[in-house]
Amino acid sequence: TETPIDEGKVEGDDVSFKVTREFNGNKIVQSYKGKLSGDTIKGKIETRFNDQDRMSDWDAKRQK
């Protein structure tokens, strides 16, 4: 499914944006930061949920 992004920013090969999702009536904000290389972005997601921060890896690849 498509999800709108907030605070999207591109500076050189650095990419960042935020996504707000809802889970069991609670809003969860995820902050994505990554680096573009060719057709791929690799980076980290910081998720704040229940007053705890969690970090995870993410990557995206352009579909042709």
PDB file of C-alpha atoms in Angstrom:
ATOM      1  CA  THR A   1       0.000   0.000   0.000  1.00  0.00           C
ATOM      2  CA  GLU A   2       1.055   3.598  -0.527  1.00  0.00           C
ATOM      3  CA  THR A   3       1.914   5.698   2.507  1.00  0.00           C
ATOM      4  CA  PRO A   4       2.419   9.474   2.413  1.00  0.00           C
ATOM      5  CA  ILE A   5       5.765  10.839   3.614  1.00  0.00           C
ATOM      6  CA  ASP A   6       6.561  13.990   5.595  1.00  0.00           C
ATOM      7  CA  GLU A   7       9.674  16.136   5.758  1.00  0.00           C
ATOM      8  CA  GLY A   8      11.203  14.567   2.631  1.00  0.00           C
ATOM      9  CA  LYS A   9      14.718  15.829   1.953  1.00  0.00           C
ATOM     10  CA  VAL A  10      17.494  15.065  -0.525  1.00  0.00           C
ATOM     11  CA  GLU A  11      20.963  16.571  -0.075  1.00  0.00           C
ATOM     12  CA  GLY A  12      23.520  15.171  -2.481  1.00  0.00           C
ATOM     13  CA  ASP A  13      23.227  11.400  -2.032  1.00  0.00           C
ATOM     14  CA  ASP A  14      21.613  11.622   1.451  1.00  0.00           C
ATOM     15  CA  VAL A  15      17.851  10.934   1.648  1.00  0.00           C
ATOM     16  CA  SER A  16      15.575  11.381   4.666  1.00  0.00           C
ATOM     17  CA  PHE A  17      11.833  11.384   5.376  1.00  0.00           C
ATOM     18  CA  LYS A  18       9.265  10.485   8.035  1.00  0.00           C
ATOM     19  CA  VAL A  19       6.255   8.184   7.854  1.00  0.00           C
ATOM     20  CA  THR A  20       3.381   8.136  10.335  1.00  0.00           C
ATOM     21  CA  ARG A  21       1.479   4.864  10.670  1.00  0.00           C
ATOM     22  CA  GLU A  22      -1.320   3.742  12.940  1.00  0.00           C
ATOM     23  CA  PHE A  23      -1.265   0.462  14.865  1.00  0.00           C
ATOM     24  CA  ASN A  24      -4.031  -0.519  17.298  1.00  0.00           C
ATOM     25  CA  GLY A  25      -5.124   3.120  17.529  1.00  0.00           C
ATOM     26  CA  ASN A  26      -1.586   4.376  18.300  1.00  0.00           C
ATOM     27  CA  LYS A  27       0.410   6.604  15.954  1.00  0.00           C
ATOM     28  CA  ILE A  28       3.912   5.424  15.199  1.00  0.00           C
ATOM     29  CA  VAL A  29       6.436   7.784  13.593  1.00  0.00           C
ATOM     30  CA  GLN A  30       9.285   6.229  11.633  1.00  0.00           C
ATOM     31  CA  SER A  31      12.270   8.341  10.567  1.00  0.00           C
ATOM     32  CA  TYR A  32      14.125   7.022   7.515  1.00  0.00           C
ATOM     33  CA  LYS A  33      17.698   8.090   6.666  1.00  0.00           C
ATOM     34  CA  GLY A  34      19.716   6.603   3.858  1.00  0.00           C
ATOM     35  CA  LYS A  35      22.361   7.047   1.187  1.00  0.00           C
ATOM     36  CA  LEU A  36      21.661   6.756  -2.535  1.00  0.00           C
ATOM     37  CA  SER A  37      24.088   4.696  -4.604  1.00  0.00           C
ATOM     38  CA  GLY A  38      23.093   4.004  -8.207  1.00  0.00           C
ATOM     39  CA  ASP A  39      19.558   2.568  -8.109  1.00  0.00           C
ATOM     40  CA  THR A  40      19.698   1.647  -4.398  1.00  0.00           C
ATOM     41  CA  ILE A  41      19.127   3.465  -1.108  1.00  0.00           C
ATOM     42  CA  LYS A  42      20.456   1.855   2.085  1.00  0.00           C
ATOM     43  CA  GLY A  43      20.063   3.256   5.560  1.00  0.00           C
ATOM     44  CA  LYS A  44      18.428   3.096   8.980  1.00  0.00           C
ATOM     45  CA  ILE A  45      14.877   3.463  10.296  1.00  0.00           C
ATOM     46  CA  GLU A  46      14.330   4.927  13.752  1.00  0.00           C
ATOM     47  CA  THR A  47      10.935   3.959  15.177  1.00  0.00           C
ATOM     48  CA  ARG A  48       9.456   5.477  18.320  1.00  0.00           C
ATOM     49  CA  PHE A  49       6.849   3.198  19.913  1.00  0.00           C
ATOM     50  CA  ASN A  50       5.716   3.015  23.556  1.00  0.00           C
ATOM     51  CA  ASP A  51       8.347   5.630  24.530  1.00  0.00           C
ATOM     52  CA  GLN A  52      11.126   3.419  23.180  1.00  0.00           C
ATOM     53  CA  ASP A  53      13.362   4.047  20.167  1.00  0.00           C
ATOM     54  CA  ARG A  54      14.205   1.134  17.907  1.00  0.00           C
ATOM     55  CA  MET A  55      16.666   1.090  15.005  1.00  0.00           C
ATOM     56  CA  SER A  56      16.594  -1.193  12.003  1.00  0.00           C
ATOM     57  CA  ASP A  57      18.203  -1.388   8.570  1.00  0.00           C
ATOM     58  CA  TRP A  58      16.295  -0.691   5.352  1.00  0.00           C
ATOM     59  CA  ASP A  59      17.045  -0.657   1.669  1.00  0.00           C
ATOM     60  CA  ALA A  60      15.128   0.240  -1.450  1.00  0.00           C
ATOM     61  CA  LYS A  61      15.867  -0.535  -5.090  1.00  0.00           C
ATOM     62  CA  ARG A  62      14.426   1.171  -8.155  1.00  0.00           C
ATOM     63  CA  GLN A  63      12.238  -1.171 -10.172  1.00  0.00           C
ATOM     64  CA  LYS A  64      12.804  -1.116 -13.894  1.00  0.00           C
TER      65      LYS A  64
END
